[in-house]
Amino acid sequence: MPAATIADVAREARVSKTTASDALRGHGRVSEPTRRAVLAAAERLGYAPNRSARSLRTSVTETIALHIPEFLTSAEYYMSFVFGVAEQAARAGLNVTLLSSGHLPQRGAVPQVDGLVLCDPVAEDPVVDQLMNSGLPVVTAERYVGDRQPTGVIWSDHETSMTELLDHLHASGARRPAFIASDTTSDWSTTLQTTHARWSEEHGLPHLVRKAPFGSPPDVLQAVVREMLADTPGIDAIVCAADGAAAAVLPELRAAGRRVGHDLLLASCVDSSAMRTAEPPITAVDLRPRAMGAECGRLLCEILAGDTPKGTVRALPIELNVRASTRG
């Protein structure tokens, strides 16, 4: 049988085509009983909207784009974030397309989407700069430290969570806590570094920090730890910023004769399955990436629908999960 059309739905519901279209899209002044009648008729007939035809008529693609750096797509945090965005977009009847750094339109071109979600955007990234200047509504996960301001922001209080983590290490006996930071200039990365520096100064402790390229493989992270322990043998705690880094350096710590959870405490700024299943399990901050992705998708949909003003900023709560690696 041929697919049902909007005209079929209108006849079934005994309304005009315009009324049927407005009711299905949630636009126009359609009464609630009429809207329910149209939706019921569409369900009985198995009606599915023709997205391509609609986009040609309205210049609305009903698609949003998500961008994360291509080399990070294997990280657990970012995959959970992607699923969160996709689930929320599906609830709103929107498609999601993934923009990778290597397959963006040429400089100056605008992606054919209605809006963008950027995950933890880095100021010096030319791709992020291109997307921020596209003229499209942009919602960012964490604040953007570049010149342009996004249309909406979902952020978490990383200063408070990092302070709580360092206070916990101090209470567990750590007096020389070192920090393996990310070398990016994202809001998340810079907040963690400034918080660690401030906390160390306030407690009269040495500011022990090393930077590693974001997305570094295990051997690079292990080399950073090896150099750090050689330079400062008295280190009694290590906090790793990047997703998976704390679990990756465990073999190097064992090779150095250190017992994690006893003479050296180990923690991560990003929780994941690798932290939960490590031996010993590693204390970490749960950033709730799936919820973060869903909230970014929800905010962008609300802005596109005109239900939420541009410039909206919302906070997503995060929490510290204490495990055996920092019991002391």
PDB file of C-alpha atoms in Angstrom, residues 28-286:
ATOM      1  CA  GLY A  28       0.121  27.326  15.019  1.00  0.00           C
ATOM      2  CA  ARG A  29      -3.037  27.814  17.063  1.00  0.00           C
ATOM      3  CA  VAL A  30      -4.427  24.307  17.205  1.00  0.00           C
ATOM      4  CA  SER A  31      -6.705  23.296  20.068  1.00  0.00           C
ATOM      5  CA  GLU A  32      -5.718  20.371  22.226  1.00  0.00           C
ATOM      6  CA  PRO A  33      -8.683  18.158  21.150  1.00  0.00           C
ATOM      7  CA  THR A  34      -7.856  18.829  17.482  1.00  0.00           C
ATOM      8  CA  ARG A  35      -4.176  18.064  18.030  1.00  0.00           C
ATOM      9  CA  ARG A  36      -5.046  14.756  19.698  1.00  0.00           C
ATOM     10  CA  ALA A  37      -7.406  13.871  16.867  1.00  0.00           C
ATOM     11  CA  VAL A  38      -4.716  14.559  14.249  1.00  0.00           C
ATOM     12  CA  LEU A  39      -2.071  12.564  16.145  1.00  0.00           C
ATOM     13  CA  ALA A  40      -4.483   9.650  16.513  1.00  0.00           C
ATOM     14  CA  ALA A  41      -5.298   9.755  12.784  1.00  0.00           C
ATOM     15  CA  ALA A  42      -1.603   9.809  11.903  1.00  0.00           C
ATOM     16  CA  GLU A  43      -0.974   6.806  14.136  1.00  0.00           C
ATOM     17  CA  ARG A  44      -3.880   4.833  12.646  1.00  0.00           C
ATOM     18  CA  LEU A  45      -2.645   5.492   9.117  1.00  0.00           C
ATOM     19  CA  GLY A  46       1.026   4.920   9.924  1.00  0.00           C
ATOM     20  CA  TYR A  47       1.895   8.393   8.689  1.00  0.00           C
ATOM     21  CA  ALA A  48       5.596   9.364   8.669  1.00  0.00           C
ATOM     22  CA  PRO A  49       6.584  12.949   7.726  1.00  0.00           C
ATOM     23  CA  ASN A  50       8.695  13.495   4.639  1.00  0.00           C
ATOM     24  CA  ARG A  51      11.677  15.253   6.204  1.00  0.00           C
ATOM     25  CA  SER A  52      13.344  16.028   2.887  1.00  0.00           C
ATOM     26  CA  ALA A  53      10.272  17.743   1.436  1.00  0.00           C
ATOM     27  CA  ARG A  54       9.714  19.649   4.675  1.00  0.00           C
ATOM     28  CA  SER A  55      13.289  20.927   4.734  1.00  0.00           C
ATOM     29  CA  LEU A  56      12.960  22.205   1.152  1.00  0.00           C
ATOM     30  CA  ARG A  57       9.806  24.121   2.081  1.00  0.00           C
ATOM     31  CA  THR A  58      10.958  25.571   5.411  1.00  0.00           C
ATOM     32  CA  SER A  59      14.780  25.704   5.144  1.00  0.00           C
ATOM     33  CA  VAL A  60      14.849  23.720   8.409  1.00  0.00           C
ATOM     34  CA  THR A  61      16.870  20.512   8.249  1.00  0.00           C
ATOM     35  CA  GLU A  62      15.549  18.977  11.503  1.00  0.00           C
ATOM     36  CA  THR A  63      19.155  17.917  12.096  1.00  0.00           C
ATOM     37  CA  ILE A  64      21.678  19.010  14.700  1.00  0.00           C
ATOM     38  CA  ALA A  65      25.416  18.426  14.508  1.00  0.00           C
ATOM     39  CA  LEU A  66      27.751  17.214  17.228  1.00  0.00           C
ATOM     40  CA  HIS A  67      31.479  17.874  17.129  1.00  0.00           C
ATOM     41  CA  ILE A  68      34.201  16.234  19.196  1.00  0.00           C
ATOM     42  CA  PRO A  69      37.876  15.934  18.207  1.00  0.00           C
ATOM     43  CA  GLU A  70      38.316  12.853  16.039  1.00  0.00           C
ATOM     44  CA  PHE A  71      41.207  11.412  18.050  1.00  0.00           C
ATOM     45  CA  LEU A  72      39.026  11.317  21.191  1.00  0.00           C
ATOM     46  CA  THR A  73      36.147   9.246  19.811  1.00  0.00           C
ATOM     47  CA  SER A  74      37.480   6.112  21.524  1.00  0.00           C
ATOM     48  CA  ALA A  75      37.368   7.694  25.014  1.00  0.00           C
ATOM     49  CA  GLU A  76      34.544   6.398  27.198  1.00  0.00           C
ATOM     50  CA  TYR A  77      33.480   9.870  28.330  1.00  0.00           C
ATOM     51  CA  TYR A  78      32.959  11.134  24.803  1.00  0.00           C
ATOM     52  CA  MET A  79      31.099   8.057  23.606  1.00  0.00           C
ATOM     53  CA  SER A  80      28.698   8.342  26.542  1.00  0.00           C
ATOM     54  CA  PHE A  81      28.283  12.030  25.725  1.00  0.00           C
ATOM     55  CA  VAL A  82      27.397  11.190  22.096  1.00  0.00           C
ATOM     56  CA  PHE A  83      24.711   8.728  23.202  1.00  0.00           C
ATOM     57  CA  GLY A  84      23.231  11.344  25.538  1.00  0.00           C
ATOM     58  CA  VAL A  85      22.925  13.902  22.743  1.00  0.00           C
ATOM     59  CA  ALA A  86      21.466  11.326  20.339  1.00  0.00           C
ATOM     60  CA  GLU A  87      18.833  10.133  22.806  1.00  0.00           C
ATOM     61  CA  GLN A  88      17.635  13.655  23.552  1.00  0.00           C
ATOM     62  CA  ALA A  89      17.538  14.607  19.873  1.00  0.00           C
ATOM     63  CA  ALA A  90      15.502  11.496  19.089  1.00  0.00           C
ATOM     64  CA  ARG A  91      12.932  12.501  21.706  1.00  0.00           C
ATOM     65  CA  ALA A  92      12.615  15.858  19.958  1.00  0.00           C
ATOM     66  CA  GLY A  93      12.277  14.225  16.521  1.00  0.00           C
ATOM     67  CA  LEU A  94      15.653  15.483  15.300  1.00  0.00           C
ATOM     68  CA  ASN A  95      18.482  13.719  13.515  1.00  0.00           C
ATOM     69  CA  VAL A  96      22.098  13.959  14.692  1.00  0.00           C
ATOM     70  CA  THR A  97      25.134  14.136  12.432  1.00  0.00           C
ATOM     71  CA  LEU A  98      28.682  13.795  13.733  1.00  0.00           C
ATOM     72  CA  LEU A  99      31.148  16.394  12.465  1.00  0.00           C
ATOM     73  CA  SER A 100      34.703  15.106  12.480  1.00  0.00           C
ATOM     74  CA  SER A 101      37.667  17.434  12.165  1.00  0.00           C
ATOM     75  CA  GLY A 102      38.785  15.800   8.920  1.00  0.00           C
ATOM     76  CA  HIS A 103      35.442  16.048   7.122  1.00  0.00           C
ATOM     77  CA  LEU A 104      34.205  19.555   7.767  1.00  0.00           C
ATOM     78  CA  PRO A 105      33.140  21.858   4.931  1.00  0.00           C
ATOM     79  CA  GLN A 106      35.759  24.164   3.480  1.00  0.00           C
ATOM     80  CA  ARG A 107      36.711  27.283   5.388  1.00  0.00           C
ATOM     81  CA  GLY A 108      33.826  29.748   5.476  1.00  0.00           C
ATOM     82  CA  ALA A 109      31.146  27.173   4.609  1.00  0.00           C
ATOM     83  CA  VAL A 110      28.308  26.569   7.078  1.00  0.00           C
ATOM     84  CA  PRO A 111      27.202  23.012   7.990  1.00  0.00           C
ATOM     85  CA  GLN A 112      23.697  22.234   6.708  1.00  0.00           C
ATOM     86  CA  VAL A 113      22.152  21.753  10.151  1.00  0.00           C
ATOM     87  CA  ASP A 114      19.886  23.735  12.464  1.00  0.00           C
ATOM     88  CA  GLY A 115      22.294  23.922  15.403  1.00  0.00           C
ATOM     89  CA  LEU A 116      25.517  22.603  16.919  1.00  0.00           C
ATOM     90  CA  VAL A 117      26.692  20.900  20.109  1.00  0.00           C
ATOM     91  CA  LEU A 118      30.398  21.257  20.937  1.00  0.00           C
ATOM     92  CA  CYS A 119      31.906  19.022  23.606  1.00  0.00           C
ATOM     93  CA  ASP A 120      34.486  20.776  25.826  1.00  0.00           C
ATOM     94  CA  PRO A 121      35.619  23.153  23.040  1.00  0.00           C
ATOM     95  CA  VAL A 122      39.284  24.195  22.919  1.00  0.00           C
ATOM     96  CA  ALA A 123      40.006  27.829  22.095  1.00  0.00           C
ATOM     97  CA  GLU A 124      42.989  27.249  19.799  1.00  0.00           C
ATOM     98  CA  ASP A 125      41.207  24.609  17.682  1.00  0.00           C
ATOM     99  CA  PRO A 126      40.578  26.127  14.196  1.00  0.00           C
ATOM    100  CA  VAL A 127      37.653  23.751  13.636  1.00  0.00           C
ATOM    101  CA  VAL A 128      35.962  24.951  16.822  1.00  0.00           C
ATOM    102  CA  ASP A 129      36.619  28.537  15.754  1.00  0.00           C
ATOM    103  CA  GLN A 130      34.963  27.853  12.391  1.00  0.00           C
ATOM    104  CA  LEU A 131      31.891  26.337  14.027  1.00  0.00           C
ATOM    105  CA  MET A 132      31.611  29.081  16.644  1.00  0.00           C
ATOM    106  CA  ASN A 133      31.580  31.655  13.819  1.00  0.00           C
ATOM    107  CA  SER A 134      29.099  29.755  11.634  1.00  0.00           C
ATOM    108  CA  GLY A 135      26.139  31.897  12.691  1.00  0.00           C
ATOM    109  CA  LEU A 136      24.265  28.779  13.851  1.00  0.00           C
ATOM    110  CA  PRO A 137      22.980  28.301  17.426  1.00  0.00           C
ATOM    111  CA  VAL A 138      25.764  26.618  19.418  1.00  0.00           C
ATOM    112  CA  VAL A 139      25.471  24.874  22.780  1.00  0.00           C
ATOM    113  CA  THR A 140      28.727  23.917  24.482  1.00  0.00           C
ATOM    114  CA  ALA A 141      29.486  21.342  27.135  1.00  0.00           C
ATOM    115  CA  GLU A 142      31.554  23.495  29.514  1.00  0.00           C
ATOM    116  CA  ARG A 143      32.266  27.156  28.922  1.00  0.00           C
ATOM    117  CA  TYR A 144      34.171  28.322  25.869  1.00  0.00           C
ATOM    118  CA  VAL A 145      37.270  30.366  26.671  1.00  0.00           C
ATOM    119  CA  GLY A 146      37.614  31.861  23.187  1.00  0.00           C
ATOM    120  CA  ASP A 147      36.362  35.229  21.916  1.00  0.00           C
ATOM    121  CA  ARG A 148      32.880  34.117  20.802  1.00  0.00           C
ATOM    122  CA  GLN A 149      30.087  33.345  23.245  1.00  0.00           C
ATOM    123  CA  PRO A 150      27.959  30.229  22.634  1.00  0.00           C
ATOM    124  CA  THR A 151      24.178  30.401  22.408  1.00  0.00           C
ATOM    125  CA  GLY A 152      23.854  28.165  25.463  1.00  0.00           C
ATOM    126  CA  VAL A 153      26.099  26.393  27.972  1.00  0.00           C
ATOM    127  CA  ILE A 154      25.873  23.326  30.191  1.00  0.00           C
ATOM    128  CA  TRP A 155      28.723  23.321  32.719  1.00  0.00           C
ATOM    129  CA  SER A 156      29.837  21.592  35.919  1.00  0.00           C
ATOM    130  CA  ASP A 157      31.590  23.028  38.977  1.00  0.00           C
ATOM    131  CA  HIS A 158      35.046  21.497  38.501  1.00  0.00           C
ATOM    132  CA  GLU A 159      36.664  23.903  40.957  1.00  0.00           C
ATOM    133  CA  THR A 160      34.559  22.546  43.804  1.00  0.00           C
ATOM    134  CA  SER A 161      35.001  18.902  42.781  1.00  0.00           C
ATOM    135  CA  MET A 162      38.791  19.272  42.440  1.00  0.00           C
ATOM    136  CA  THR A 163      38.970  20.986  45.839  1.00  0.00           C
ATOM    137  CA  GLU A 164      36.920  18.169  47.382  1.00  0.00           C
ATOM    138  CA  LEU A 165      39.243  15.586  45.835  1.00  0.00           C
ATOM    139  CA  LEU A 166      42.398  17.307  47.096  1.00  0.00           C
ATOM    140  CA  ASP A 167      40.879  17.763  50.558  1.00  0.00           C
ATOM    141  CA  HIS A 168      40.113  14.045  50.612  1.00  0.00           C
ATOM    142  CA  LEU A 169      43.709  13.172  49.681  1.00  0.00           C
ATOM    143  CA  HIS A 170      45.000  15.499  52.379  1.00  0.00           C
ATOM    144  CA  ALA A 171      42.713  13.889  54.965  1.00  0.00           C
ATOM    145  CA  SER A 172      44.063  10.492  53.860  1.00  0.00           C
ATOM    146  CA  GLY A 173      47.623  11.616  54.608  1.00  0.00           C
ATOM    147  CA  ALA A 174      48.867  13.080  51.323  1.00  0.00           C
ATOM    148  CA  ARG A 175      51.307  15.991  51.743  1.00  0.00           C
ATOM    149  CA  ARG A 176      52.890  16.057  48.281  1.00  0.00           C
ATOM    150  CA  PRO A 177      50.010  15.525  45.833  1.00  0.00           C
ATOM    151  CA  ALA A 178      51.087  15.788  42.194  1.00  0.00           C
ATOM    152  CA  PHE A 179      48.836  16.566  39.231  1.00  0.00           C
ATOM    153  CA  ILE A 180      49.136  15.222  35.670  1.00  0.00           C
ATOM    154  CA  ALA A 181      47.224  17.894  33.755  1.00  0.00           C
ATOM    155  CA  SER A 182      45.999  18.169  30.180  1.00  0.00           C
ATOM    156  CA  ASP A 183      47.866  20.592  27.920  1.00  0.00           C
ATOM    157  CA  THR A 184      44.671  21.984  26.326  1.00  0.00           C
ATOM    158  CA  THR A 185      43.137  25.399  27.001  1.00  0.00           C
ATOM    159  CA  SER A 186      39.602  24.199  27.558  1.00  0.00           C
ATOM    160  CA  ASP A 187      37.614  25.551  30.506  1.00  0.00           C
ATOM    161  CA  TRP A 188      37.749  22.130  32.209  1.00  0.00           C
ATOM    162  CA  SER A 189      41.510  21.814  31.869  1.00  0.00           C
ATOM    163  CA  THR A 190      42.396  25.340  32.974  1.00  0.00           C
ATOM    164  CA  THR A 191      39.988  25.196  35.929  1.00  0.00           C
ATOM    165  CA  LEU A 192      41.599  22.007  37.236  1.00  0.00           C
ATOM    166  CA  GLN A 193      45.096  23.475  36.936  1.00  0.00           C
ATOM    167  CA  THR A 194      44.283  26.782  38.633  1.00  0.00           C
ATOM    168  CA  THR A 195      42.414  24.966  41.412  1.00  0.00           C
ATOM    169  CA  HIS A 196      45.352  22.638  42.084  1.00  0.00           C
ATOM    170  CA  ALA A 197      47.752  25.612  42.188  1.00  0.00           C
ATOM    171  CA  ARG A 198      45.492  27.595  44.531  1.00  0.00           C
ATOM    172  CA  TRP A 199      44.906  24.617  46.840  1.00  0.00           C
ATOM    173  CA  SER A 200      48.635  23.843  47.072  1.00  0.00           C
ATOM    174  CA  GLU A 201      49.421  27.454  47.961  1.00  0.00           C
ATOM    175  CA  GLU A 202      46.672  27.651  50.575  1.00  0.00           C
ATOM    176  CA  HIS A 203      47.981  24.490  52.274  1.00  0.00           C
ATOM    177  CA  GLY A 204      51.613  25.532  52.069  1.00  0.00           C
ATOM    178  CA  LEU A 205      52.451  22.520  49.903  1.00  0.00           C
ATOM    179  CA  PRO A 206      54.682  22.317  46.798  1.00  0.00           C
ATOM    180  CA  HIS A 207      52.908  22.817  43.478  1.00  0.00           C
ATOM    181  CA  LEU A 208      53.789  19.578  41.695  1.00  0.00           C
ATOM    182  CA  VAL A 209      52.378  19.448  38.176  1.00  0.00           C
ATOM    183  CA  ARG A 210      53.224  17.903  34.810  1.00  0.00           C
ATOM    184  CA  LYS A 211      51.331  18.303  31.539  1.00  0.00           C
ATOM    185  CA  ALA A 212      50.584  15.569  29.022  1.00  0.00           C
ATOM    186  CA  PRO A 213      49.035  15.951  25.567  1.00  0.00           C
ATOM    187  CA  PHE A 214      45.304  15.316  25.698  1.00  0.00           C
ATOM    188  CA  GLY A 215      44.508  11.832  24.429  1.00  0.00           C
ATOM    189  CA  SER A 216      48.044  10.563  25.165  1.00  0.00           C
ATOM    190  CA  PRO A 217      48.596   6.774  24.831  1.00  0.00           C
ATOM    191  CA  PRO A 218      49.560   4.774  27.949  1.00  0.00           C
ATOM    192  CA  ASP A 219      53.295   4.775  27.193  1.00  0.00           C
ATOM    193  CA  VAL A 220      53.403   8.580  27.117  1.00  0.00           C
ATOM    194  CA  LEU A 221      51.513   8.840  30.415  1.00  0.00           C
ATOM    195  CA  GLN A 222      53.762   6.216  32.001  1.00  0.00           C
ATOM    196  CA  ALA A 223      56.841   8.152  30.903  1.00  0.00           C
ATOM    197  CA  VAL A 224      55.449  11.307  32.551  1.00  0.00           C
ATOM    198  CA  VAL A 225      54.931   9.409  35.812  1.00  0.00           C
ATOM    199  CA  ARG A 226      58.396   7.851  35.593  1.00  0.00           C
ATOM    200  CA  GLU A 227      60.024  11.272  35.238  1.00  0.00           C
ATOM    201  CA  MET A 228      57.869  12.760  37.971  1.00  0.00           C
ATOM    202  CA  LEU A 229      58.775  10.070  40.509  1.00  0.00           C
ATOM    203  CA  ALA A 230      62.456  10.332  39.577  1.00  0.00           C
ATOM    204  CA  ASP A 231      62.462  14.116  40.031  1.00  0.00           C
ATOM    205  CA  THR A 232      60.386  14.120  43.223  1.00  0.00           C
ATOM    206  CA  PRO A 233      60.629  10.756  45.039  1.00  0.00           C
ATOM    207  CA  GLY A 234      58.550  12.071  47.948  1.00  0.00           C
ATOM    208  CA  ILE A 235      55.339  12.272  45.924  1.00  0.00           C
ATOM    209  CA  ASP A 236      52.623  10.523  47.940  1.00  0.00           C
ATOM    210  CA  ALA A 237      49.570  11.120  45.701  1.00  0.00           C
ATOM    211  CA  ILE A 238      48.913  11.522  41.974  1.00  0.00           C
ATOM    212  CA  VAL A 239      45.805  13.009  40.388  1.00  0.00           C
ATOM    213  CA  CYS A 240      45.314  12.354  36.652  1.00  0.00           C
ATOM    214  CA  ALA A 241      43.138  14.713  34.615  1.00  0.00           C
ATOM    215  CA  ALA A 242      42.442  12.741  31.431  1.00  0.00           C
ATOM    216  CA  ASP A 243      39.905   9.958  30.927  1.00  0.00           C
ATOM    217  CA  GLY A 244      41.581   6.588  31.585  1.00  0.00           C
ATOM    218  CA  ALA A 245      44.984   8.038  32.501  1.00  0.00           C
ATOM    219  CA  ALA A 246      44.985   6.878  36.134  1.00  0.00           C
ATOM    220  CA  ALA A 247      44.421   3.243  35.168  1.00  0.00           C
ATOM    221  CA  ALA A 248      47.031   3.527  32.412  1.00  0.00           C
ATOM    222  CA  VAL A 249      49.810   4.532  34.835  1.00  0.00           C
ATOM    223  CA  LEU A 250      49.179   1.725  37.349  1.00  0.00           C
ATOM    224  CA  PRO A 251      51.812  -0.607  35.771  1.00  0.00           C
ATOM    225  CA  GLU A 252      54.456   2.131  36.004  1.00  0.00           C
ATOM    226  CA  LEU A 253      53.645   2.767  39.660  1.00  0.00           C
ATOM    227  CA  ARG A 254      53.966  -0.936  40.451  1.00  0.00           C
ATOM    228  CA  ALA A 255      57.248  -1.096  38.540  1.00  0.00           C
ATOM    229  CA  ALA A 256      58.507   1.744  40.743  1.00  0.00           C
ATOM    230  CA  GLY A 257      57.689  -0.307  43.819  1.00  0.00           C
ATOM    231  CA  ARG A 258      54.808   1.893  44.912  1.00  0.00           C
ATOM    232  CA  ARG A 259      51.685   0.387  46.493  1.00  0.00           C
ATOM    233  CA  VAL A 260      48.618   2.272  45.333  1.00  0.00           C
ATOM    234  CA  GLY A 261      46.235   2.904  48.196  1.00  0.00           C
ATOM    235  CA  HIS A 262      49.036   2.577  50.763  1.00  0.00           C
ATOM    236  CA  ASP A 263      52.264   4.534  50.228  1.00  0.00           C
ATOM    237  CA  LEU A 264      50.849   6.334  47.170  1.00  0.00           C
ATOM    238  CA  LEU A 265      47.294   7.533  46.588  1.00  0.00           C
ATOM    239  CA  LEU A 266      45.886   7.637  43.050  1.00  0.00           C
ATOM    240  CA  ALA A 267      42.818   9.489  41.740  1.00  0.00           C
ATOM    241  CA  SER A 268      41.203  10.552  38.464  1.00  0.00           C
ATOM    242  CA  CYS A 269      39.277  13.661  37.439  1.00  0.00           C
ATOM    243  CA  VAL A 270      37.129  11.508  35.111  1.00  0.00           C
ATOM    244  CA  ASP A 271      35.324   8.371  36.261  1.00  0.00           C
ATOM    245  CA  SER A 272      34.902   5.405  33.915  1.00  0.00           C
ATOM    246  CA  SER A 273      34.653   1.619  33.847  1.00  0.00           C
ATOM    247  CA  ALA A 274      38.473   1.499  33.844  1.00  0.00           C
ATOM    248  CA  MET A 275      38.500   3.296  37.222  1.00  0.00           C
ATOM    249  CA  ARG A 276      35.859   1.013  38.708  1.00  0.00           C
ATOM    250  CA  THR A 277      37.502  -2.239  37.581  1.00  0.00           C
ATOM    251  CA  ALA A 278      41.139  -1.344  38.283  1.00  0.00           C
ATOM    252  CA  GLU A 279      43.026  -3.092  41.068  1.00  0.00           C
ATOM    253  CA  PRO A 280      42.667  -1.339  43.388  1.00  0.00           C
ATOM    254  CA  PRO A 281      39.551   0.554  42.241  1.00  0.00           C
ATOM    255  CA  ILE A 282      40.442   4.198  41.639  1.00  0.00           C
ATOM    256  CA  THR A 283      38.809   7.220  43.263  1.00  0.00           C
ATOM    257  CA  ALA A 284      37.344   9.443  40.540  1.00  0.00           C
ATOM    258  CA  VAL A 285      34.968  12.311  39.804  1.00  0.00           C
ATOM    259  CA  ASP A 286      31.782  11.174  38.068  1.00  0.00           C
TER     260      ASP A 286
END
